[in-house]
Each structure stands twice: as structure tokens, then as C-alpha cells.
Amino acid sequence: MNHRSGSGRFITFEGIDGSGKSTQSRILADALRQDGYDVLATREPGGSAGAEEIRALVLEGDPDRWSAETETLLFTAARRDHLERTIEPALRAGKIVICDRFADSTRMYQGLSRGDLRGMVDQLHALMIKREPDLTILIDMDPDQGLKRALERQGHEERFEDFGPDLQRRMRAGFLALADEFPARFRVIDGGRSIDIVAADVLDVVRHDLTTHA
Ligand code: ADP
Ligand code: TYD
């Protein structure tokens, strides 16, 4: 049971497209609810009414619609709204917030994919977001496998996976480098296994984190 009060715990999932983040966030949220925790599951871009509108602006239509700089501003604006209206109120209420992607995705996709804009991304983050997750689960996997999975469930959104396997490989390496950069909050899990086995590893990591920080 959850006897904690006051401030909750902020857990994010990161990884390349198709690595299983949405699947694993859903399974983790269900498992933690069964453990008795109050859980809010959310995602980026999106997670609040305003941020969902921005999601449509960045993921639909011509992929070249925005420069990398403008895209960074849009993702950051969406994140700020999501934080103010969804994430921070839930954390203040003592909930566990599980978020499918957060600022590390901007560090990767906008910070690395079209030139080195990581410095600009970090400055904007320091000014407008400030908060980092308490725990980040990086689902690491082979980009070809991720791409195959992601393309199988292709919808109307222009996703970054459409840029192809080379970008996916750079993103994988970038995410692993980010895990080395922030070892205190990152845990890397091998996503190239069955859904149940990955979920069991995720739950182990999270239960350990929650017990340690109860
Ligand atoms: P992401 O949110 O990281 O893009 P999803 O959770 O949406 O990934 O998974 C992408 C696709 O791959 C979905 O169709 C999902 O059912 C499937 N999938 C997720 N995890 C696994 C796994 N471990 N093994 C096989 N298929 C998976
Ligand atoms: P998402 O819905 O998580 O897609 P997927 O399930 O395929 O992983 O995210 C949509 C796309 O948005 C994804 O390609 C990554 C991209 N993205 C950014 O470029 N920057 C960001 O800050 C975020 C949160 C996502």
C-alpha cells in the first residue's frame, strides 16, 4: 500500500519509436494501481488540453513545416502546459505520475536530429521547465526492430520514425549517452524481449525505487 503523502514520484519512459514505451507505461500503471498506489498515466507531446492541440501541430502535416528551433519552442510550450495543469498538481496530491516521453525526448529529437541544438534545448529547459523526472526508464532496443514495430501501427501522425533507420540508430546511441550523463535517474532495460519479460524488469526497477524513496 502507498502510505506516502505530500509529494509523489515522477517516472518517465524514454526510447526510440516502437521500443514499447506506451505498452510498458500502461502495464506499469495497472500493476502499481494493483499495489495500491494512486497513479496518473500521461504522455508527451500532450497530456493536457492545450498540449494535445500542440501535438497535432508538431506531428501532423508536412514534416518540414517547422524549423528545429520552432519545433523546440512548440514541444517546450506543450511541456510547460502539461506540467502546470497535469503533472505538478498530481505530484502535489502525492500521486505517481508515469509519463510516456518527457524532456529527454526533446534533448534527443530536437537537440540531435537536425544539427547540434542541445545547448539551446537545455537553456530553454532551464528557463521554462526546470523539473527532471525522479526516475527515467530507457527501453533500449535494436532500431530495425523498433522501426518495424512502429511502422506496423502507422497512423495519421507524421512521426519521427518516418525519417528512417539512420536517425533511429543515432537516437538509440544518443539515449544511451544520456543515460550515462544522468546515471542517478536513468535505468536501462533491454526492450528486445517479450512484453511480459520487459514488464517484469520494469516493475522490479520501479518497486525498488519506490521502496527506497518511501
Ligand atoms: P512506443 O510507445 O515506444 O512507440 P509501443 O508500446 O506503441 O511503442 O509498441 C509498438 C508496437 O510494438 C505495438 O504494436 C506493440 O504492441 C508492440 N510491442 C511493444 N512491446 C513489444 C515487445 N516487447 N515485443 C513485441 N511487440 C511489442
Ligand atoms: P510518441 O507519441 O511517443 O511516438 P512513439 O509512440 O512512436 O514513440 O511521440 C511522437 C513523436 O514525437 C516521436 O517520434 C518523438 C517525437 N518527440 C519529439 O521529437 N520531441 C519531444 O520532445 C517529444 C516528447 C516527442
Coordinates of N, CA and C and ligand atoms in Angstrom, one line a residue:
M1 N 0.8 -1.2 0.0 CA 0.0 0.0 0.0 C 0.9 1.2 0.0
N2 N 0.3 2.3 -0.5 CA 1.0 3.6 -0.5 C 0.7 4.4 0.7
H3 N 1.7 4.5 1.6 CA 1.5 5.3 2.7 C 2.2 6.7 2.6
R4 N 2.7 7.0 1.4 CA 3.4 8.2 1.3 C 2.4 9.4 1.1
S5 N 2.8 10.5 1.5 CA 1.9 11.7 1.3 C 2.8 12.9 0.8
G6 N 2.1 13.9 0.5 CA 2.8 15.2 0.1 C 3.3 15.2 -1.3
S7 N 4.5 14.7 -1.6 CA 4.9 14.8 -2.9 C 5.0 13.4 -3.5
G8 N 4.6 13.2 -4.7 CA 4.6 11.9 -5.4 C 5.9 11.6 -6.0
R9 N 5.8 10.7 -7.0 CA 7.1 10.3 -7.7 C 6.8 10.5 -9.2
F10 N 7.8 11.0 -9.9 CA 7.7 11.3 -11.3 C 8.6 10.3 -12.1
I11 N 7.9 9.4 -12.9 CA 8.6 8.4 -13.6 C 8.4 8.6 -15.1
T12 N 9.4 8.6 -15.9 CA 9.2 8.7 -17.3 C 9.8 7.5 -18.1
F13 N 9.2 7.3 -19.2 CA 9.7 6.3 -20.2 C 10.3 7.0 -21.4
E14 N 11.5 6.5 -21.8 CA 12.1 7.1 -23.0 C 12.6 6.0 -23.9
G15 N 12.9 6.3 -25.1 CA 13.4 5.3 -26.0 C 13.0 5.7 -27.4
I16 N 13.5 4.9 -28.4 CA 13.2 5.2 -29.8 C 11.7 4.8 -30.1
D17 N 11.2 5.3 -31.2 CA 9.8 4.9 -31.6 C 9.7 3.4 -31.7
G18 N 8.6 2.9 -31.2 CA 8.4 1.4 -31.3 C 9.1 0.6 -30.3
S19 N 9.8 1.2 -29.3 CA 10.5 0.4 -28.4 C 9.6 -0.2 -27.3
G20 N 8.4 0.2 -27.2 CA 7.4 -0.4 -26.3 C 7.1 0.5 -25.1
K21 N 7.4 1.8 -25.2 CA 7.1 2.7 -24.1 C 5.6 2.8 -23.7
S22 N 4.8 3.0 -24.7 CA 3.3 3.1 -24.4 C 2.8 1.8 -23.8
T23 N 3.2 0.7 -24.4 CA 2.8 -0.6 -23.9 C 3.3 -0.8 -22.4
Q24 N 4.5 -0.4 -22.1 CA 5.1 -0.6 -20.8 C 4.5 0.4 -19.8
S25 N 4.2 1.6 -20.3 CA 3.6 2.6 -19.3 C 2.3 2.1 -18.8
R26 N 1.5 1.5 -19.8 CA 0.1 1.1 -19.5 C 0.2 -0.1 -18.5
I27 N 1.1 -1.0 -18.7 CA 1.2 -2.2 -17.9 C 1.7 -1.8 -16.5
L28 N 2.7 -0.9 -16.5 CA 3.2 -0.4 -15.2 C 2.1 0.3 -14.4
A29 N 1.4 1.2 -15.0 CA 0.3 1.9 -14.3 C -0.7 0.9 -13.7
D30 N -1.1 -0.1 -14.5 CA -2.0 -1.1 -13.9 C -1.4 -1.9 -12.7
A31 N -0.2 -2.2 -12.8 CA 0.5 -3.0 -11.8 C 0.6 -2.2 -10.5
L32 N 1.0 -0.9 -10.6 CA 1.1 0.0 -9.5 C -0.2 0.2 -8.8
R33 N -1.3 0.4 -9.6 CA -2.6 0.5 -9.1 C -3.0 -0.7 -8.2
Q34 N -2.6 -1.9 -8.8 CA -2.9 -3.1 -8.0 C -2.2 -3.1 -6.7
D35 N -1.0 -2.5 -6.7 CA -0.2 -2.4 -5.4 C -0.8 -1.4 -4.5
G36 N -1.8 -0.6 -4.9 CA -2.5 0.3 -4.1 C -2.1 1.8 -4.2
Y37 N -1.2 2.0 -5.2 CA -0.8 3.4 -5.5 C -1.8 4.2 -6.3
D38 N -1.8 5.5 -6.1 CA -2.6 6.4 -6.9 C -1.8 6.8 -8.0
V39 N -2.2 6.5 -9.2 CA -1.3 6.6 -10.4 C -1.9 7.5 -11.5
L40 N -1.2 8.4 -12.0 CA -1.6 9.2 -13.2 C -0.7 8.8 -14.4
A41 N -1.3 8.3 -15.4 CA -0.6 7.9 -16.6 C -0.8 9.0 -17.7
T42 N 0.3 9.5 -18.2 CA 0.1 10.6 -19.2 C 1.2 10.4 -20.3
R43 N 1.2 11.3 -21.2 CA 2.2 11.2 -22.3 C 2.6 12.5 -22.9
E44 N 3.7 12.6 -23.6 CA 4.1 13.8 -24.4 C 4.4 13.4 -25.8
P45 N 4.3 14.3 -26.8 CA 3.6 15.6 -26.6 C 2.1 15.4 -26.3
G46 N 1.6 16.2 -25.3 CA 0.2 16.0 -25.0 C 0.0 16.0 -23.5
G47 N -1.1 15.4 -23.0 CA -1.3 15.2 -21.6 C -2.1 16.3 -20.9
S48 N -2.4 17.4 -21.7 CA -3.3 18.4 -21.2 C -4.0 18.9 -22.5
A49 N -5.1 19.6 -22.3 CA -5.9 20.0 -23.5 C -5.0 20.9 -24.4
G50 N -4.3 21.9 -23.9 CA -3.5 22.7 -24.8 C -2.4 22.0 -25.4
A51 N -1.8 21.1 -24.6 CA -0.6 20.4 -25.2 C -1.1 19.4 -26.3
E52 N -2.3 18.8 -26.1 CA -2.8 17.9 -27.2 C -3.0 18.7 -28.5
E53 N -3.4 20.0 -28.4 CA -3.6 20.8 -29.6 C -2.2 21.0 -30.2
I54 N -1.2 21.3 -29.4 CA 0.2 21.5 -29.9 C 0.7 20.2 -30.6
R55 N 0.3 19.0 -30.0 CA 0.7 17.7 -30.5 C 0.3 17.6 -32.0
A56 N -0.9 18.0 -32.3 CA -1.4 18.0 -33.7 C -0.5 18.9 -34.5
L57 N -0.1 20.0 -34.0 CA 0.7 21.0 -34.8 C 2.1 20.4 -35.1
V58 N 2.6 19.6 -34.2 CA 4.0 19.1 -34.4 C 4.1 17.8 -35.1
L59 N 3.0 17.0 -35.0 CA 3.1 15.6 -35.5 C 2.2 15.4 -36.8
E60 N 1.4 16.3 -37.2 CA 0.6 16.1 -38.4 C 1.0 17.2 -39.4
G61 N 0.8 16.9 -40.7 CA 1.1 17.8 -41.7 C 2.5 17.6 -42.2
D62 N 3.0 18.6 -43.0 CA 4.3 18.5 -43.6 C 5.4 18.4 -42.6
P63 N 6.3 17.4 -42.6 CA 7.4 17.3 -41.6 C 8.3 18.5 -41.6
D64 N 8.4 19.2 -42.7 CA 9.3 20.3 -42.8 C 8.6 21.6 -42.4
R65 N 7.4 21.5 -41.9 CA 6.6 22.7 -41.6 C 7.4 23.6 -40.6
W66 N 8.1 23.1 -39.6 CA 8.8 23.9 -38.6 C 10.3 23.7 -38.7
S67 N 11.0 24.8 -38.4 CA 12.5 24.6 -38.2 C 12.7 23.9 -36.9
A68 N 13.9 23.4 -36.7 CA 14.2 22.6 -35.4 C 14.0 23.6 -34.2
E69 N 14.3 24.8 -34.4 CA 14.2 25.8 -33.3 C 12.7 26.0 -32.9
T70 N 11.9 26.2 -34.0 CA 10.5 26.4 -33.7 C 9.9 25.2 -33.1
E71 N 10.3 24.1 -33.6 CA 9.8 22.8 -33.0 C 10.1 22.7 -31.6
T72 N 11.3 23.1 -31.2 CA 11.7 23.0 -29.8 C 10.8 23.9 -29.0
L73 N 10.5 25.1 -29.5 CA 9.6 26.0 -28.7 C 8.2 25.4 -28.6
L74 N 7.8 24.7 -29.6 CA 6.4 24.1 -29.5 C 6.4 22.9 -28.5
F75 N 7.4 22.1 -28.6 CA 7.4 21.0 -27.7 C 7.6 21.5 -26.2
T76 N 8.3 22.6 -26.1 CA 8.5 23.1 -24.7 C 7.3 23.8 -24.2
A77 N 6.6 24.5 -25.1 CA 5.3 25.1 -24.7 C 4.3 24.0 -24.3
A78 N 4.3 22.9 -25.1 CA 3.3 21.8 -24.7 C 3.7 21.3 -23.4
R79 N 5.0 21.1 -23.1 CA 5.5 20.6 -21.9 C 5.2 21.5 -20.7
R80 N 5.3 22.8 -20.9 CA 5.0 23.7 -19.8 C 3.5 23.6 -19.4
D81 N 2.7 23.5 -20.4 CA 1.2 23.4 -20.1 C 0.9 22.1 -19.4
H82 N 1.5 21.1 -19.9 CA 1.3 19.7 -19.3 C 1.8 19.7 -17.9
L83 N 2.9 20.4 -17.6 CA 3.4 20.4 -16.2 C 2.5 21.2 -15.3
E84 N 2.1 22.4 -15.8 CA 1.3 23.2 -14.9 C 0.0 22.6 -14.6
R85 N -0.6 22.0 -15.6 CA -2.0 21.6 -15.5 C -2.2 20.1 -15.1
T86 N -1.3 19.3 -15.4 CA -1.5 17.9 -15.2 C -0.4 17.3 -14.2
I87 N 0.9 17.5 -14.5 CA 1.9 16.7 -13.8 C 2.1 17.3 -12.4
E88 N 2.3 18.6 -12.3 CA 2.5 19.2 -10.9 C 1.4 19.0 -10.0
P89 N 0.1 19.3 -10.4 CA -1.0 19.0 -9.5 C -1.1 17.6 -9.0
A90 N -0.8 16.6 -9.9 CA -0.8 15.2 -9.5 C 0.3 14.9 -8.5
L91 N 1.5 15.4 -8.7 CA 2.6 15.2 -7.8 C 2.3 15.8 -6.4
R92 N 1.7 17.0 -6.5 CA 1.4 17.7 -5.2 C 0.4 16.8 -4.4
A93 N -0.5 16.1 -5.1 CA -1.5 15.3 -4.5 C -0.9 14.0 -4.1
G94 N 0.4 13.8 -4.3 CA 1.0 12.5 -3.8 C 0.9 11.4 -4.8
K95 N 0.5 11.6 -6.0 CA 0.4 10.5 -7.0 C 1.7 10.1 -7.6
I96 N 1.7 8.9 -8.2 CA 2.8 8.5 -9.0 C 2.4 8.9 -10.4
V97 N 3.3 9.8 -11.0 CA 3.0 10.2 -12.4 C 3.9 9.4 -13.3
I98 N 3.3 8.7 -14.3 CA 4.0 7.9 -15.3 C 3.8 8.6 -16.6
C99 N 4.9 9.1 -17.2 CA 4.8 9.9 -18.4 C 5.6 9.2 -19.5
D100 N 4.9 9.0 -20.7 CA 5.5 8.4 -21.8 C 6.2 9.5 -22.6
R101 N 7.5 9.6 -22.5 CA 8.3 10.7 -23.0 C 8.3 11.9 -22.2
F102 N 9.4 12.6 -22.1 CA 9.5 13.9 -21.4 C 10.6 14.7 -22.0
A103 N 11.3 15.5 -21.2 CA 12.3 16.4 -21.8 C 13.5 15.7 -22.5
D104 N 13.8 14.5 -22.0 CA 14.9 13.8 -22.7 C 14.6 13.6 -24.2
S105 N 13.3 13.4 -24.5 CA 13.0 13.3 -26.0 C 13.3 14.6 -26.7
T106 N 13.1 15.7 -26.1 CA 13.5 17.0 -26.8 C 15.0 17.1 -26.9
R107 N 15.7 16.6 -25.8 CA 17.2 16.7 -25.9 C 17.7 15.8 -27.1
M108 N 17.0 14.7 -27.4 CA 17.4 13.8 -28.5 C 16.8 14.3 -29.8
Y109 N 15.5 14.4 -29.9 CA 14.9 14.6 -31.3 C 15.2 16.0 -31.8
Q110 N 15.0 17.0 -30.9 CA 15.3 18.4 -31.4 C 16.8 18.8 -31.2
G111 N 17.4 18.2 -30.2 CA 18.7 18.5 -29.8 C 19.8 17.9 -30.7
L112 N 19.4 16.7 -31.3 CA 20.4 16.0 -32.1 C 20.1 15.8 -33.6
S113 N 18.8 15.8 -33.9 CA 18.4 15.2 -35.2 C 18.8 16.2 -36.4
R114 N 18.7 17.5 -36.1 CA 19.0 18.4 -37.2 C 20.1 19.4 -36.8
G115 N 21.2 18.9 -36.6 CA 22.3 19.7 -36.1 C 22.4 19.6 -34.6
D116 N 23.4 20.2 -34.0 CA 23.6 20.1 -32.6 C 23.0 21.3 -31.9
L117 N 21.7 21.1 -31.4 CA 21.0 22.2 -30.8 C 20.8 21.9 -29.3
R118 N 21.6 20.9 -28.8 CA 21.4 20.5 -27.4 C 21.5 21.7 -26.4
G119 N 22.5 22.6 -26.7 CA 22.7 23.8 -25.8 C 21.4 24.6 -25.7
M120 N 20.8 24.9 -26.9 CA 19.6 25.7 -26.9 C 18.4 24.9 -26.2
V121 N 18.3 23.6 -26.4 CA 17.3 22.9 -25.8 C 17.5 22.9 -24.2
D122 N 18.7 22.8 -23.8 CA 19.0 22.8 -22.3 C 18.7 24.2 -21.7
Q123 N 19.0 25.2 -22.5 CA 18.7 26.6 -21.9 C 17.3 26.8 -21.8
L124 N 16.5 26.4 -22.8 CA 15.1 26.6 -22.7 C 14.5 25.8 -21.6
H125 N 15.0 24.6 -21.4 CA 14.5 23.7 -20.3 C 14.8 24.4 -19.0
A126 N 16.0 24.9 -18.8 CA 16.3 25.5 -17.6 C 15.4 26.7 -17.3
L127 N 15.0 27.4 -18.3 CA 14.2 28.6 -18.1 C 12.7 28.3 -17.9
M128 N 12.2 27.3 -18.6 CA 10.8 27.1 -18.7 C 10.3 25.8 -18.0
I129 N 11.1 24.9 -17.8 CA 10.6 23.6 -17.3 C 11.2 23.2 -15.9
K130 N 12.5 23.3 -15.9 CA 13.3 23.1 -14.7 C 13.2 21.7 -14.1
R131 N 12.1 21.1 -14.1 CA 11.9 19.8 -13.4 C 12.5 18.6 -14.2
E132 N 13.2 17.7 -13.5 CA 13.6 16.4 -14.2 C 12.8 15.3 -13.5
P133 N 12.6 14.2 -14.2 CA 12.0 13.1 -13.5 C 12.8 12.5 -12.4
D134 N 12.1 11.8 -11.4 CA 12.8 11.2 -10.4 C 13.4 9.9 -10.9
L135 N 12.8 9.3 -11.8 CA 13.3 8.0 -12.4 C 12.9 8.0 -13.9
T136 N 13.9 7.6 -14.7 CA 13.7 7.5 -16.2 C 14.0 6.1 -16.6
I137 N 13.0 5.4 -17.2 CA 13.3 4.1 -17.7 C 13.5 4.2 -19.2
L138 N 14.7 3.8 -19.6 CA 15.1 3.9 -21.0 C 14.9 2.4 -21.6
I139 N 13.9 2.3 -22.5 CA 13.8 1.0 -23.1 C 14.7 1.0 -24.4
D140 N 15.7 0.2 -24.2 CA 16.7 0.2 -25.3 C 16.4 -1.0 -26.2
M141 N 16.5 -0.7 -27.5 CA 16.4 -1.8 -28.5 C 16.9 -1.5 -29.8
D142 N 17.1 -2.6 -30.6 CA 17.6 -2.5 -31.9 C 16.7 -1.7 -32.8
P143 N 17.2 -0.6 -33.4 CA 16.4 0.3 -34.2 C 15.6 -0.4 -35.3
D144 N 16.2 -1.4 -36.0 CA 15.4 -2.0 -37.1 C 14.2 -2.7 -36.5
Q145 N 14.3 -3.3 -35.4 CA 13.2 -4.0 -34.7 C 12.1 -2.9 -34.3
G146 N 12.6 -1.8 -33.7 CA 11.7 -0.7 -33.3 C 11.0 -0.1 -34.5
L147 N 11.7 0.1 -35.6 CA 11.1 0.7 -36.7 C 10.0 -0.2 -37.3
K148 N 10.3 -1.5 -37.3 CA 9.4 -2.5 -37.9 C 8.1 -2.5 -37.1
R149 N 8.2 -2.5 -35.7 CA 7.1 -2.4 -34.9 C 6.3 -1.1 -35.0
A150 N 7.1 0.0 -35.1 CA 6.4 1.3 -35.2 C 5.6 1.4 -36.5
L151 N 6.2 1.0 -37.6 CA 5.6 1.1 -38.9 C 4.3 0.3 -39.0
E152 N 4.3 -0.8 -38.3 CA 3.2 -1.7 -38.3 C 1.9 -1.1 -37.8
R153 N 2.1 -0.1 -36.8 CA 0.9 0.6 -36.3 C 0.8 2.0 -36.8
Q154 N 1.3 2.2 -38.0 CA 1.3 3.6 -38.5 C -0.1 4.2 -38.6
G155 N -0.2 5.5 -38.1 CA -1.4 6.2 -38.2 C -1.3 7.4 -39.0
H156 N -2.1 8.5 -38.7 CA -2.1 9.7 -39.5 C -1.0 10.7 -39.0
E157 N -0.4 10.4 -37.8 CA 0.6 11.4 -37.4 C 1.9 11.2 -38.1
E158 N 2.6 12.3 -38.4 CA 3.9 12.3 -39.1 C 4.9 12.0 -37.9
R159 N 5.3 10.8 -37.7 CA 6.2 10.6 -36.6 C 7.6 10.6 -37.1
F160 N 8.5 10.8 -36.1 CA 9.9 11.0 -36.5 C 10.5 9.7 -37.0
E161 N 9.9 8.6 -36.7 CA 10.4 7.3 -37.2 C 10.4 7.3 -38.8
D162 N 9.5 8.2 -39.3 CA 9.5 8.3 -40.8 C 10.8 8.8 -41.4
F163 N 11.6 9.4 -40.6 CA 12.9 9.8 -41.1 C 13.9 8.6 -41.3
G164 N 13.5 7.4 -40.9 CA 14.3 6.2 -41.2 C 15.2 5.7 -40.2
P165 N 15.8 4.5 -40.6 CA 16.6 3.8 -39.6 C 17.9 4.5 -39.2
D166 N 18.5 5.4 -40.0 CA 19.7 6.0 -39.7 C 19.5 7.0 -38.4
L167 N 18.4 7.7 -38.5 CA 18.0 8.6 -37.4 C 17.7 7.7 -36.1
Q168 N 17.0 6.6 -36.3 CA 16.7 5.8 -35.2 C 18.0 5.3 -34.5
R169 N 19.0 4.9 -35.3 CA 20.3 4.5 -34.8 C 21.0 5.6 -34.0
R170 N 21.0 6.8 -34.5 CA 21.6 7.9 -33.8 C 20.8 8.2 -32.5
M171 N 19.5 8.1 -32.6 CA 18.7 8.3 -31.4 C 19.0 7.3 -30.3
R172 N 19.2 6.0 -30.7 CA 19.5 5.0 -29.7 C 20.8 5.3 -29.0
A173 N 21.8 5.6 -29.8 CA 23.1 5.9 -29.2 C 23.0 7.2 -28.3
G174 N 22.2 8.1 -28.8 CA 22.0 9.4 -28.0 C 21.3 9.1 -26.7
F175 N 20.3 8.3 -26.7 CA 19.6 7.9 -25.4 C 20.6 7.2 -24.5
L176 N 21.4 6.3 -25.0 CA 22.3 5.6 -24.1 C 23.3 6.5 -23.5
A177 N 23.8 7.5 -24.3 CA 24.7 8.5 -23.8 C 24.1 9.4 -22.8
L178 N 22.8 9.6 -22.9 CA 22.0 10.4 -21.9 C 21.9 9.7 -20.6
A179 N 21.7 8.3 -20.7 CA 21.7 7.5 -19.5 C 23.0 7.6 -18.8
D180 N 24.1 7.7 -19.5 CA 25.4 7.8 -18.9 C 25.6 9.2 -18.2
E181 N 25.0 10.2 -18.9 CA 25.1 11.5 -18.4 C 24.3 11.7 -17.1
F182 N 23.2 11.1 -17.0 CA 22.3 11.2 -15.8 C 22.1 9.9 -15.1
P183 N 23.2 9.2 -14.6 CA 23.1 7.9 -14.1 C 22.2 7.8 -12.8
A184 N 22.0 8.9 -12.1 CA 21.2 8.8 -10.9 C 19.8 8.5 -11.2
R185 N 19.2 9.0 -12.3 CA 17.8 8.8 -12.5 C 17.5 7.8 -13.6
F186 N 18.5 7.4 -14.5 CA 18.2 6.5 -15.6 C 18.4 5.1 -15.2
R187 N 17.5 4.2 -15.7 CA 17.7 2.8 -15.7 C 17.5 2.3 -17.1
V188 N 18.4 1.5 -17.6 CA 18.3 1.0 -19.0 C 17.7 -0.4 -19.0
I189 N 16.7 -0.7 -19.8 CA 16.1 -2.0 -19.8 C 16.1 -2.5 -21.3
D190 N 16.5 -3.8 -21.5 CA 16.5 -4.3 -22.8 C 15.1 -4.6 -23.3
G191 N 14.7 -3.8 -24.3 CA 13.3 -3.9 -24.8 C 13.2 -5.0 -25.9
G192 N 14.2 -5.7 -26.3 CA 14.1 -6.6 -27.4 C 13.7 -8.0 -26.9
R193 N 12.9 -8.1 -25.9 CA 12.4 -9.3 -25.4 C 10.8 -9.3 -25.3
S194 N 10.2 -10.3 -24.8 CA 8.8 -10.3 -24.8 C 8.2 -9.2 -23.9
I195 N 7.0 -8.8 -24.2 CA 6.3 -7.8 -23.4 C 6.3 -8.1 -21.9
D196 N 6.0 -9.4 -21.6 CA 5.9 -9.7 -20.2 C 7.2 -9.7 -19.5
I197 N 8.3 -10.1 -20.1 CA 9.6 -10.1 -19.5 C 10.1 -8.7 -19.3
V198 N 9.9 -7.8 -20.3 CA 10.3 -6.4 -20.1 C 9.5 -5.8 -19.0
A199 N 8.2 -6.1 -18.9 CA 7.3 -5.5 -17.9 C 7.7 -6.0 -16.5
A200 N 8.2 -7.2 -16.4 CA 8.6 -7.7 -15.1 C 9.9 -6.9 -14.6
D201 N 10.8 -6.7 -15.5 CA 12.0 -5.9 -15.2 C 11.7 -4.5 -14.8
V202 N 10.7 -3.9 -15.6 CA 10.3 -2.5 -15.3 C 9.7 -2.4 -13.9
L203 N 8.9 -3.4 -13.6 CA 8.2 -3.4 -12.3 C 9.2 -3.5 -11.1
D204 N 10.2 -4.4 -11.3 CA 11.3 -4.6 -10.3 C 12.0 -3.3 -10.1
V205 N 12.4 -2.6 -11.2 CA 13.1 -1.3 -11.0 C 12.3 -0.3 -10.3
V206 N 11.0 -0.2 -10.7 CA 10.1 0.8 -10.1 C 9.8 0.5 -8.6
R207 N 9.5 -0.8 -8.3 CA 9.2 -1.1 -6.9 C 10.4 -0.8 -6.1
H208 N 11.6 -1.1 -6.6 CA 12.8 -0.8 -5.8 C 13.0 0.7 -5.6
D209 N 12.7 1.4 -6.6 CA 12.8 2.9 -6.5 C 11.8 3.4 -5.4
L210 N 10.6 2.9 -5.5 CA 9.5 3.4 -4.6 C 9.8 3.0 -3.1
T211 N 10.4 1.8 -2.9 CA 10.7 1.4 -1.6 C 11.8 2.2 -1.0
T212 N 12.8 2.5 -1.9 CA 14.0 3.2 -1.5 C 13.6 4.7 -1.1
H213 N 12.6 5.2 -1.8 CA 12.2 6.6 -1.6 C 10.9 6.7 -0.9
A214 N 10.4 5.7 -0.2 CA 9.1 5.8 0.5 C 9.2 6.8 1.6
Ligands
ADP1 P1 6.4 3.1 -28.4 O1 5.4 3.7 -27.5 O2 7.7 3.0 -27.8 O3 6.4 3.7 -29.7 P2 4.5 0.8 -28.4 O4 4.3 0.4 -27.0 O5 3.5 1.6 -29.1 O6 6.0 1.6 -28.6 O7 4.8 -0.5 -29.2 C1 4.9 -0.5 -30.7 C2 4.3 -1.8 -31.2 O8 5.1 -2.9 -30.8 C3 2.9 -2.1 -30.7 O9 2.2 -2.6 -31.7 C4 3.1 -3.0 -29.5 O10 2.0 -3.9 -29.3 C5 4.3 -3.8 -30.0 N1 5.2 -4.2 -28.9 C6 5.5 -3.5 -27.8 N2 6.4 -4.1 -27.0 C7 6.7 -5.3 -27.6 C8 7.5 -6.4 -27.3 N3 8.3 -6.5 -26.2 N4 7.6 -7.5 -28.2 C9 6.8 -7.4 -29.3 N5 6.0 -6.4 -29.7 C10 5.9 -5.4 -28.8
TYD2 P1 5.2 9.3 -29.4 O1 3.7 9.5 -29.4 O2 5.8 8.9 -28.1 O3 5.6 8.3 -30.6 P2 6.0 6.8 -30.5 O4 4.9 6.0 -29.8 O5 6.2 6.4 -31.9 O6 7.3 6.7 -29.7 O7 5.9 10.6 -29.9 C1 5.7 11.1 -31.1 C2 6.9 11.6 -31.8 O8 7.3 12.9 -31.2 C3 8.1 10.7 -31.6 O9 8.6 10.4 -32.9 C4 9.1 11.5 -30.9 C5 8.7 12.9 -31.1 N1 9.0 13.9 -29.9 C6 10.0 14.9 -30.2 O10 10.5 15.0 -31.3 N2 10.3 15.7 -29.2 C7 9.7 15.7 -27.9 O11 10.0 16.5 -27.0 C8 8.7 14.6 -27.7 C9 8.1 14.5 -26.4 C10 8.4 13.7 -28.7

